[in-house]
């Protein structure tokens, strides 16, 4: 390859003619035809094929997938994304998003798999494998500790987090996606981490990702998140997106001046090509087109299945659900969210244009049999009350639209939705609330209603999936992947220093994220992590733990789960581990889960394999994983707060799986003058046109490295 050819591979082509007609991907690295190197089309994202493309399937939001607690479905989800991306001619899927929901206000909380690193890792691995099973390159994002939108891409969005918390909470899902899932690329995030921008951070990129985990693929910036030229290249960044302001002429200059070794450019290009070879891009002709119609009935069926099984039944007094159309003669559907206002996906870069939307009203009408269905949009309270009074069951919808670029300020529903729920609840004793939200909300009206169903953002098949659950064709087997607090006073990030930060964002809650915090502080949330009801009932018993004493850190835990009710249904058996005292761990951590579908009266035996890594905590003094000798307790049940079975085993001596984080490799240091020179090629204070019709405003905070200032 010539130098120019190499350079053309390490940045996006926003400022070059792309040769593509019609809609375009979020990012593009043009082909090098002389060498038969195909183009790289980078297409969003985590909820289906995005970037404004049409003819695609709008899958449920990833949080709905997470609520399934089902790695196999995550594989199917990834395969649908892969098939549609491939049909569109793209070869990098900007998915999965593996950030942890540190706070339920996080705008992008719907785009990820919840608050637990283990659940996120298992689903991330499966989705990655699903994406890559059809020759796509998965891009795991956003690396790392990207947990809020407020202050995004600015210097005060500097996450101050200790090494142990980073390694135990925010990094494991990326590690798993890379080492087990084989993700071919990783996207670095907008935030700073301990004073250095994530895309310019040698600890994250060189030491952890490429050193500790042995990652051989490439690191891409989030869009316009490049915060350094020579410094970023030396820190381990491989591909700038979507433009070339740092890794175009500026990088050429830096290599010419020996500020970046030529070998680093070769490594950058080699990494990109390697992932392209692994994905088979050199083994088949380029195919697909942005204009192709790629959605299929099979993909829609996957969307419906995931949406239905991911709905979480939070309350079901007097078995108000499922609705039996032979006994229920009239149903009221109340609230705009029941029809035109139904939210099927979150906002921002993950948005997918649905080919159609099945509204709740349409889905309910189609399934209601002889029952009459009356709709009131709720804007007129008198009509809403009349509709509720005239029906056997009243289903009232409340929605919160959340998305990228903006965190929520509150966990409360809109006052109009709260009022509507209260009015309907007073007008009909059989009121069911359907929550169409991307994350937790408060429920001051909970005691006044009989049923609550958390539907998330269910994608284009919303109405069908909802009817499947409301009428009992599908057992609601979803479990919460996030804690629902009673109100904001309960959340771990309780001070402005922690959220949204003042000059920096202090992760001073440390390991106590999500249920770990509620357990540690002995706070009873509204609904705990892992919780979800079913239309049938289950018992979990016969716990076995063995061997009782282990030398090598391998332990098998078994239990039996029985469907003790009268309907077919699914249960998620969950295993939480308690470390020996004195390790500094929160009380319990999820270390296993199994989703089991059972007919009434049948039972299944589930097993969980624990290994040395599952027992380990991060030893910050030695920068490695370590499992201490001592007694470990396992607790098994069906939510983080319902763990009736317990057993114990002893690890006879300490183990240290994996390798330590290697020290920082020697890299050329970039002087302040050179940094400023690079930055001048890449002005930050512009408003970039954004592919999804919005604007991405970059507010002009120069990188800390350029300012040469201490971290606040
Ligand atoms: C988002 C990424 C996305 C990229 C490209 C950014 O705003 O943070 O998740 O992949 O845009 O659209």
XYZ file of C-alpha atoms and ligand atoms in Angstrom:
724
model
C 0.000 0.000 0.000
C 1.172 3.501 -0.659
C 1.313 5.951 2.192
C -1.740 7.756 0.786
C -3.677 4.491 0.590
C -2.844 3.682 4.190
C -3.831 7.137 5.344
C -7.150 6.888 3.500
C -8.066 3.868 5.605
C -7.783 5.463 9.036
C -10.453 8.122 8.778
C -13.965 8.617 7.511
C -14.729 10.102 4.142
C -17.121 12.829 5.143
C -15.128 15.387 3.231
C -14.460 13.225 0.205
C -16.765 12.160 -2.588
C -18.304 8.899 -1.470
C -19.664 7.733 -4.770
C -22.791 6.580 -2.968
C -26.185 7.692 -4.100
C -29.248 7.810 -1.934
C -29.112 7.480 1.828
C -25.727 7.117 3.393
C -24.337 5.268 6.382
C -23.191 7.082 9.504
C -19.610 6.509 8.411
C -17.683 5.405 5.362
C -14.116 4.413 4.541
C -13.928 4.324 0.748
C -12.762 1.271 -1.185
C -9.245 1.075 -2.575
C -10.035 -0.512 -5.892
C -6.403 -0.884 -6.977
C -5.929 -3.357 -4.130
C -9.444 -4.839 -4.167
C -10.019 -3.480 -0.661
C -13.767 -3.037 -0.279
C -15.307 0.023 1.284
C -16.271 -0.018 4.955
C -19.801 1.193 5.573
C -20.474 1.832 9.258
C -24.180 1.744 10.035
C -26.068 2.338 13.288
C -26.979 0.653 15.474
C -28.218 -1.217 18.483
C -31.964 -1.411 17.645
C -31.781 -2.311 13.956
C -30.483 -0.645 10.804
C -30.616 3.081 11.497
C -29.228 6.293 10.006
C -32.544 7.145 8.413
C -32.573 4.116 6.104
C -35.979 2.741 5.209
C -37.237 -0.737 4.405
C -35.756 -2.069 7.660
C -37.139 -3.763 10.766
C -37.517 -1.682 13.897
C -36.535 -4.097 16.642
C -37.467 -3.519 20.288
C -35.053 -1.290 22.187
C -32.081 -3.187 23.637
C -33.458 -2.711 27.170
C -36.448 -4.842 26.096
C -34.058 -7.485 24.806
C -32.218 -7.323 28.119
C -35.475 -7.900 30.006
C -35.696 -11.275 28.239
C -32.521 -12.439 30.036
C -32.009 -14.717 27.054
C -28.641 -14.907 25.277
C -30.135 -17.009 22.471
C -32.588 -14.264 21.639
C -29.726 -11.765 21.777
C -28.044 -13.871 19.093
C -31.203 -13.757 16.969
C -31.425 -10.004 17.533
C -27.827 -9.625 16.313
C -28.506 -11.849 13.299
C -31.431 -9.691 12.214
C -29.256 -6.587 12.467
C -26.536 -8.351 10.484
C -28.847 -9.548 7.723
C -30.391 -6.119 7.271
C -27.086 -4.244 7.499
C -25.622 -6.603 4.920
C -28.621 -6.090 2.658
C -28.002 -2.375 2.940
C -24.397 -2.881 1.873
C -22.924 -1.958 5.247
C -20.236 -4.067 6.847
C -19.743 -2.587 10.306
C -22.688 -2.614 12.744
C -22.391 0.153 15.336
C -23.662 -2.223 18.004
C -23.994 -3.543 20.635
C -24.017 -0.682 23.143
C -22.566 -2.065 26.361
C -22.689 0.922 28.693
C -24.009 0.353 32.183
C -27.105 2.180 33.433
C -25.390 4.001 36.271
C -28.471 6.133 36.842
C -32.041 5.644 35.642
C -32.042 9.202 34.298
C -29.471 8.323 31.632
C -30.930 9.391 28.283
C -29.513 6.355 26.503
C -30.538 3.843 29.157
C -32.961 2.243 26.677
C -30.104 1.550 24.261
C -28.187 -0.767 26.581
C -28.712 -3.906 28.657
C -29.270 -2.467 32.131
C -27.282 -1.971 35.297
C -25.415 -5.241 35.717
C -22.056 -6.029 34.093
C -22.624 -9.784 33.998
C -26.046 -9.606 32.308
C -24.674 -6.993 29.905
C -21.662 -9.170 29.134
C -23.673 -12.319 28.415
C -26.082 -10.515 26.109
C -23.268 -8.508 24.536
C -21.319 -11.644 23.659
C -24.362 -13.293 22.073
C -25.431 -10.243 20.136
C -21.873 -9.738 18.913
C -21.731 -13.336 17.728
C -25.124 -12.941 16.055
C -23.969 -9.806 14.251
C -20.724 -11.408 13.146
C -22.333 -14.719 12.166
C -23.355 -13.166 8.870
C -20.053 -11.536 8.000
C -20.539 -8.158 9.672
C -18.014 -6.526 11.966
C -19.588 -5.673 15.318
C -18.515 -2.421 16.950
C -18.947 -2.612 20.729
C -19.594 0.827 22.154
C -19.040 3.216 23.935
C -15.652 2.539 25.493
C -15.718 3.402 28.371
C -17.690 4.671 31.354
C -20.023 6.635 29.077
C -23.079 6.908 31.267
C -24.721 10.271 30.748
C -25.612 12.818 28.088
C -25.442 15.922 30.248
C -22.157 17.747 29.546
C -21.518 15.302 26.739
C -18.303 15.794 24.838
C -17.126 18.541 27.123
C -14.264 18.777 29.518
C -16.481 18.642 32.651
C -17.735 15.252 31.443
C -14.603 13.864 33.028
C -15.419 10.604 34.757
C -13.371 10.206 37.903
C -13.519 6.527 38.730
C -11.251 4.188 40.637
C -9.525 1.326 38.860
C -11.432 -1.421 40.658
C -14.837 0.058 39.874
C -13.835 0.548 36.268
C -12.621 -3.041 35.905
C -15.521 -4.628 37.800
C -18.492 -2.561 36.645
C -17.814 -0.626 33.451
C -15.332 -2.794 31.527
C -16.355 -6.475 31.834
C -18.993 -6.382 29.095
C -16.439 -4.936 26.666
C -13.891 -7.502 27.724
C -16.377 -10.318 27.100
C -17.509 -8.894 23.745
C -13.889 -8.732 22.623
C -12.399 -11.891 24.125
C -15.406 -14.231 23.909
C -17.591 -12.567 21.306
C -14.660 -11.721 19.025
C -15.944 -8.208 18.293
C -13.857 -6.850 15.419
C -14.029 -3.248 16.550
C -14.684 -1.016 19.531
C -15.953 2.565 19.605
C -14.361 4.911 22.116
C -16.686 7.306 23.898
C -17.312 11.041 24.285
C -16.364 11.346 27.933
C -13.029 11.924 29.539
C -11.819 9.256 31.887
C -9.670 10.260 34.839
C -8.533 13.364 33.030
C -7.888 12.022 29.540
C -10.421 11.784 26.735
C -11.572 8.187 26.175
C -10.480 8.305 22.518
C -7.069 9.557 23.528
C -6.599 7.388 26.570
C -3.573 5.086 26.565
C -4.746 3.283 29.704
C -8.065 2.312 28.129
C -6.854 1.656 24.599
C -3.245 0.478 24.806
C -3.028 -1.003 28.265
C -6.448 -2.540 28.894
C -8.084 -3.184 25.512
C -5.034 -4.124 23.470
C -2.794 -5.247 26.337
C -4.798 -6.913 29.083
C -7.455 -8.290 26.710
C -5.278 -8.877 23.648
C -7.700 -7.101 21.294
C -6.538 -7.409 17.686
C -9.303 -5.382 16.013
C -9.593 -1.621 15.599
C -10.753 1.291 17.729
C -13.041 3.877 16.119
C -13.925 7.261 17.562
C -17.481 8.016 18.387
C -18.709 10.584 15.888
C -16.646 13.761 16.130
C -15.158 12.443 19.358
C -11.548 12.615 18.182
C -9.719 14.693 20.734
C -6.151 14.531 19.613
C -4.095 13.760 16.538
C -0.642 12.366 17.149
C -1.463 11.832 20.818
C -4.572 9.793 20.006
C -2.773 7.678 17.401
C -0.060 6.892 19.904
C -2.664 6.223 22.605
C -4.168 3.437 20.492
C -6.903 5.039 18.389
C -7.089 3.443 14.928
C -9.904 5.076 12.955
C -11.337 8.587 13.082
C -15.039 9.024 12.318
C -16.703 10.432 10.406
C -14.201 12.945 9.075
C -10.459 13.326 8.583
C -9.476 16.438 10.481
C -7.047 14.642 12.802
C -6.158 11.461 10.928
C -5.891 12.992 7.455
C -3.280 15.653 6.644
C -2.564 16.250 10.352
C -1.527 12.635 10.856
C 0.549 12.714 7.680
C 2.390 15.708 9.069
C 2.878 14.039 12.446
C 4.301 10.892 10.865
C 6.580 13.018 8.704
C 7.878 14.697 11.848
C 8.316 11.337 13.634
C 5.725 12.263 16.209
C 3.847 9.103 15.259
C 5.932 6.116 14.159
C 5.233 4.812 10.669
C 4.805 1.413 12.339
C 1.804 2.782 14.246
C 0.079 3.713 10.987
C 0.840 0.221 9.676
C -0.660 -1.219 12.854
C -3.777 0.929 12.511
C -4.307 -0.172 8.917
C -3.369 -3.768 9.758
C -5.976 -3.893 12.498
C -8.718 -2.587 10.240
C -7.768 -4.987 7.447
C -7.504 -7.868 9.888
C -11.099 -7.427 11.059
C -12.165 -7.133 7.419
C -10.400 -10.416 6.599
C -11.904 -12.155 9.633
C -15.371 -11.002 8.562
C -14.759 -12.485 5.117
C -14.949 -9.189 3.245
C -12.198 -10.360 0.897
C -13.915 -13.684 0.259
C -17.099 -12.453 -1.366
C -18.086 -9.671 -3.709
C -19.478 -6.530 -2.147
C -23.248 -6.647 -2.170
C -26.289 -4.833 -0.871
C -27.475 -1.300 -1.371
C -28.754 1.443 0.940
C -31.991 1.474 -1.041
C -32.732 -2.250 -0.710
C -35.797 -3.369 1.232
C -34.340 -5.697 3.844
C -37.128 -6.185 6.360
C -38.832 -9.588 6.203
C -41.765 -11.240 7.943
C -39.264 -13.447 9.793
C -37.450 -10.396 11.164
C -40.766 -8.866 12.212
C -41.587 -12.128 13.994
C -38.301 -11.921 15.932
C -39.154 -8.328 16.858
C -42.594 -9.389 18.100
C -41.252 -12.319 20.071
C -38.567 -10.271 21.828
C -41.004 -7.447 22.547
C -43.630 -9.762 24.042
C -41.289 -11.867 26.134
C -39.431 -8.805 27.351
C -42.497 -7.114 28.829
C -42.257 -7.161 32.604
C -45.409 -7.770 34.628
C -44.848 -5.682 37.732
C -48.229 -6.044 39.400
C -51.181 -8.353 38.789
C -53.626 -8.212 41.718
C -56.599 -10.574 41.567
C -55.176 -11.909 38.303
C -56.599 -8.955 36.439
C -54.450 -10.238 33.586
C -54.536 -12.124 31.322
C -57.748 -10.897 29.752
C -60.083 -13.726 28.843
C -62.207 -12.503 25.914
C -64.887 -15.089 26.698
C -65.466 -13.424 30.081
C -64.413 -9.860 29.399
C -67.028 -8.122 27.306
C -65.560 -4.652 27.041
C -62.094 -3.164 27.152
C -61.199 0.518 27.372
C -57.911 1.660 25.842
C -57.035 5.055 27.267
C -54.229 7.500 26.537
C -52.528 8.648 23.351
C -49.818 6.095 24.063
C -52.440 3.485 23.252
C -52.632 4.648 19.687
C -50.980 7.475 17.762
C -48.648 8.380 20.643
C -47.195 4.889 21.049
C -43.417 5.016 21.362
C -41.673 2.171 19.592
C -38.035 3.252 19.886
C -35.847 5.761 21.691
C -34.384 8.909 20.156
C -30.976 9.646 18.664
C -28.541 7.683 16.548
C -30.142 4.330 17.407
C -33.470 5.416 15.950
C -34.787 3.037 13.319
C -37.454 4.098 10.839
C -40.254 1.548 11.249
C -41.889 0.298 8.042
C -45.165 0.307 9.991
C -46.240 0.486 13.615
C -48.848 -1.819 15.094
C -50.391 0.407 17.730
C -51.638 -1.072 20.993
C -55.203 -0.260 19.951
C -54.810 -2.132 16.663
C -53.213 -5.123 18.379
C -55.836 -5.256 21.123
C -58.740 -4.932 18.672
C -57.326 -7.718 16.526
C -57.136 -10.079 19.497
C -60.206 -9.038 21.487
C -62.595 -11.508 19.853
C -66.167 -10.568 20.694
C -65.217 -7.984 23.326
C -65.881 -4.362 22.439
C -62.857 -2.079 22.494
C -63.418 1.580 23.196
C -60.648 4.131 22.833
C -60.260 7.516 24.519
C -57.089 9.481 23.912
C -57.268 10.935 27.410
C -57.046 14.558 26.373
C -60.667 14.955 27.424
C -60.972 13.678 31.013
C -64.731 13.252 30.797
C -64.401 10.943 27.815
C -61.623 9.011 29.528
C -63.766 8.527 32.641
C -66.734 7.450 30.552
C -64.639 4.954 28.606
C -63.187 3.556 31.823
C -66.573 3.309 33.537
C -68.187 1.529 30.628
C -65.562 -1.250 30.417
C -64.800 -4.444 32.291
C -61.092 -3.687 32.074
C -59.419 -0.312 31.555
C -55.936 -0.238 30.058
C -54.276 3.122 30.485
C -51.038 4.072 28.739
C -48.266 6.285 30.073
C -45.197 7.093 28.011
C -41.874 8.837 28.372
C -39.767 9.505 25.300
C -36.089 9.463 26.091
C -33.079 9.508 23.866
C -29.551 10.447 23.045
C -28.306 13.996 23.752
C -30.467 14.532 26.829
C -30.801 12.906 30.204
C -34.099 12.865 32.009
C -34.427 15.366 34.821
C -36.903 13.343 36.812
C -38.215 9.806 37.133
C -41.771 11.004 37.265
C -44.278 10.546 34.502
C -45.729 13.639 32.893
C -48.319 15.103 35.283
C -50.993 14.616 32.620
C -50.238 10.877 32.452
C -50.233 10.593 36.245
C -53.548 12.390 36.425
C -55.004 10.203 33.710
C -53.962 7.035 35.538
C -55.555 8.323 38.731
C -58.776 9.265 36.976
C -59.052 5.915 35.258
C -58.170 4.007 38.438
C -60.996 5.777 40.253
C -63.404 5.001 37.446
C -62.664 1.322 36.982
C -61.566 -1.198 39.624
C -59.833 -3.296 36.968
C -57.275 -0.793 35.780
C -54.051 -1.938 34.136
C -51.244 0.552 33.445
C -48.976 -0.063 30.468
C -45.690 1.804 30.809
C -44.099 2.708 27.520
C -40.794 4.018 28.850
C -37.107 3.339 28.293
C -36.202 3.192 31.956
C -37.556 3.358 35.492
C -40.409 5.657 36.470
C -41.998 6.368 39.836
C -45.508 5.065 40.530
C -47.312 7.048 43.237
C -50.574 5.498 41.983
C -49.376 1.895 42.322
C -51.782 0.959 45.130
C -54.739 2.265 43.145
C -54.357 0.019 40.099
C -54.567 -3.737 39.730
C -52.017 -4.295 37.033
C -48.780 -2.752 35.759
C -46.977 -3.948 32.660
C -43.599 -2.473 31.718
C -43.566 -2.577 27.915
C -40.325 -0.569 27.278
C -39.970 0.645 23.662
C -41.156 -2.485 21.870
C -40.431 -1.716 18.194
C -42.762 -1.865 15.204
C -44.680 -4.922 16.433
C -45.698 -3.215 19.678
C -49.472 -3.767 19.429
C -49.205 -7.434 18.506
C -46.665 -8.126 21.227
C -48.760 -6.288 23.801
C -51.895 -8.214 22.851
C -49.896 -11.470 23.035
C -49.178 -10.676 26.673
C -52.447 -9.012 27.713
C -54.469 -11.967 26.442
C -52.066 -14.588 27.747
C -50.856 -16.025 24.436
C -47.354 -15.284 25.696
C -46.465 -15.543 29.366
C -44.886 -12.279 30.498
C -41.509 -13.644 31.482
C -39.484 -10.440 31.375
C -37.377 -9.519 34.409
C -36.150 -6.028 35.206
C -32.585 -5.397 34.019
C -32.581 -2.242 36.152
C -33.795 -1.387 39.629
C -36.945 0.741 39.795
C -36.409 3.104 42.749
C -39.273 4.582 44.726
C -37.964 8.018 43.847
C -34.770 9.892 43.091
C -33.722 10.064 46.728
C -32.967 6.344 46.548
C -30.550 6.268 43.600
C -26.799 5.689 44.104
C -25.704 8.924 42.368
C -27.315 11.177 44.942
C -25.161 14.303 44.881
C -24.597 16.806 42.058
C -20.907 15.883 42.164
C -21.910 12.372 41.160
C -24.682 13.322 38.759
C -24.434 15.162 36.448
C -21.133 16.380 37.842
C -19.637 19.720 38.724
C -16.400 20.258 36.811
C -16.017 16.489 36.707
C -18.271 13.505 37.362
C -17.335 11.693 40.552
C -18.151 7.979 40.539
C -17.844 7.984 44.302
C -20.547 5.332 44.718
C -17.818 3.025 43.434
C -18.991 -0.565 43.045
C -22.401 0.225 44.505
C -24.176 0.608 41.161
C -27.766 -0.570 40.664
C -28.926 -3.337 42.987
C -25.467 -3.481 44.567
C -26.230 -0.060 46.089
C -29.735 -0.953 47.284
C -28.415 -4.140 48.894
C -25.450 -2.386 50.493
C -27.598 0.414 51.910
C -30.503 -1.891 52.736
C -32.896 0.273 50.733
C -36.119 -1.294 49.511
C -36.712 -0.093 45.962
C -40.086 0.017 44.270
C -39.198 -3.042 42.196
C -35.861 -4.814 42.497
C -33.437 -5.826 39.765
C -34.356 -9.211 38.321
C -38.019 -8.932 39.304
C -40.973 -9.839 37.107
C -44.223 -11.746 37.587
C -45.682 -14.501 35.462
C -49.212 -15.774 34.831
C -48.148 -19.087 36.295
C -46.112 -19.902 39.393
C -42.765 -21.576 39.894
C -40.866 -23.167 42.693
C -37.110 -23.375 42.759
C -35.546 -25.981 45.043
C -32.973 -28.753 45.499
C -29.935 -26.519 45.454
C -26.653 -28.365 45.032
C -23.226 -26.762 45.305
C -20.082 -28.685 44.605
C -17.417 -29.445 45.303
C -17.695 -28.117 48.840
C -14.001 -27.336 48.778
C -12.337 -26.307 45.535
C -8.673 -25.864 44.734
C -9.042 -24.709 41.166
C -11.998 -22.357 41.595
C -14.448 -24.406 39.524
C -17.819 -25.006 41.158
C -21.110 -26.315 39.774
C -24.363 -25.048 41.223
C -27.608 -26.833 40.394
C -31.273 -26.324 41.172
C -34.645 -27.615 40.044
C -37.327 -25.302 38.777
C -40.937 -26.456 38.573
C -43.963 -24.842 36.990
C -46.435 -25.212 39.851
C -49.255 -23.299 38.157
C -51.783 -24.058 35.470
C -50.349 -22.319 32.435
C -47.207 -22.682 30.370
C -44.667 -20.027 31.251
C -41.023 -19.103 31.638
C -38.915 -18.363 34.687
C -35.443 -16.856 34.933
C -33.453 -18.604 37.643
C -30.792 -16.238 38.976
C -27.597 -16.945 40.880
C -25.967 -14.300 43.055
C -22.576 -14.728 44.705
C -21.517 -13.404 48.084
C -17.775 -12.989 48.458
C -15.912 -13.806 51.661
C -16.098 -10.899 54.073
C -13.400 -8.267 53.893
C -13.121 -8.115 50.108
C -14.956 -4.797 49.885
C -17.542 -6.219 47.496
C -21.190 -5.170 47.718
C -23.355 -7.864 49.365
C -24.265 -9.826 46.235
C -23.333 -9.940 42.563
C -25.113 -11.705 39.711
C -23.013 -14.579 38.410
C -25.484 -16.749 36.545
C -28.984 -16.882 35.065
C -30.998 -19.415 33.113
C -34.285 -18.823 31.372
C -36.475 -21.925 31.388
C -39.814 -22.464 29.606
C -42.030 -25.040 31.272
C -45.451 -26.547 30.762
C -47.641 -26.767 33.871
C -46.519 -29.466 36.263
C -43.153 -29.994 34.594
C -39.704 -29.353 36.009
C -36.199 -28.764 34.730
C -32.780 -28.994 36.289
C -30.564 -25.953 35.739
C -26.845 -25.737 36.339
C -24.436 -22.844 36.638
C -20.682 -23.143 36.241
C -18.566 -20.801 38.346
C -14.913 -20.362 37.440
C -11.991 -18.515 39.024
C -12.902 -15.318 37.230
C -16.484 -15.493 38.541
C -15.067 -15.559 42.071
C -12.559 -12.792 41.500
C -12.462 -9.162 42.456
C -10.091 -6.612 40.950
C -6.860 -6.309 42.889
C -5.958 -2.689 42.203
C -2.566 -2.975 43.911
C -1.452 -5.642 41.439
C -3.710 -4.563 38.562
C -5.232 -8.024 38.144
C -8.116 -10.305 39.027
C -7.848 -12.224 42.238
C -10.066 -14.702 44.085
C -9.216 -14.882 47.751
C -9.256 -18.102 49.767
C -12.350 -18.366 51.931
C -16.018 -19.222 52.000
C -18.296 -18.075 49.201
C -22.074 -18.165 49.464
C -24.353 -18.691 46.493
C -27.962 -17.559 46.572
C -30.465 -18.700 43.999
C -33.964 -17.423 43.276
C -35.926 -15.297 40.825
C -34.923 -11.714 41.622
C -32.135 -9.905 43.438
C -34.507 -9.681 46.416
C -36.059 -13.137 46.310
C -33.286 -15.637 46.828
C -34.697 -18.444 48.959
C -31.953 -20.988 48.297
C -28.432 -20.714 49.587
C -25.338 -22.851 49.797
C -21.637 -22.360 50.257
C -18.256 -23.595 49.136
C -14.712 -22.882 50.170
C -11.841 -21.882 47.953
C -8.776 -23.481 49.504
C -6.228 -20.998 48.207
C -6.120 -17.723 46.316
C -6.177 -17.704 42.517
C -5.291 -14.977 40.005
C -6.896 -15.670 36.642
C -5.886 -13.752 33.533
C -2.952 -11.418 33.133
C -2.305 -8.140 34.895
C -2.831 -4.895 33.016
C 0.515 -4.379 31.307
C 2.382 -1.149 31.995
C 1.983 1.664 29.509
C 4.121 0.982 26.428
C 6.648 3.696 25.630
C 5.021 6.055 23.175
C 6.287 9.334 21.754
C 5.108 12.219 23.881
C 3.254 14.990 22.138
C 4.307 18.502 23.073
C 1.755 21.135 23.861
C 2.722 23.073 20.743
C 2.245 20.008 18.558
C -1.097 19.207 20.211
C -2.260 22.712 19.536
C -1.097 22.363 15.941
C -3.114 19.148 15.541
C -6.143 20.688 17.192
C -6.007 23.642 14.831
C -6.660 21.204 11.971
C -9.747 19.968 13.775
C -11.803 22.830 15.138
C -14.214 21.653 17.740
C -16.438 24.657 17.827
C -18.648 23.814 14.916
C -22.099 22.397 14.558
C -21.735 19.236 12.565
C -24.490 18.109 10.249
C -25.845 14.955 11.755
C -27.111 12.032 9.725
C -30.270 11.560 11.712
C -31.599 14.989 11.046
C -30.656 16.361 14.430
C -27.577 18.375 15.194
C -24.623 17.268 17.169
C -23.326 20.367 18.809
C -19.742 20.330 19.834
C -19.318 22.997 22.365
C -15.756 24.020 21.920
C -14.042 22.655 25.011
C -10.484 21.975 23.941
C -9.069 18.704 25.175
C -7.447 18.764 28.565
C -4.283 17.404 27.004
C -4.136 20.421 24.734
C -4.781 22.856 27.509
C -2.142 21.146 29.574
C -4.235 21.915 32.614
C -4.699 19.759 35.669
C -7.919 17.834 35.914
C -10.450 19.709 38.023
C -23.459 7.983 18.970
C -23.028 6.616 18.493
C -23.400 6.437 17.050
C -22.757 7.543 16.238
C -23.009 7.447 14.750
C -23.035 9.095 18.044
O -23.760 10.249 18.340
O -22.950 8.216 20.267
O -23.624 5.644 19.298
O -23.017 5.176 16.591
O -23.256 8.782 16.692
O -24.304 7.790 14.438
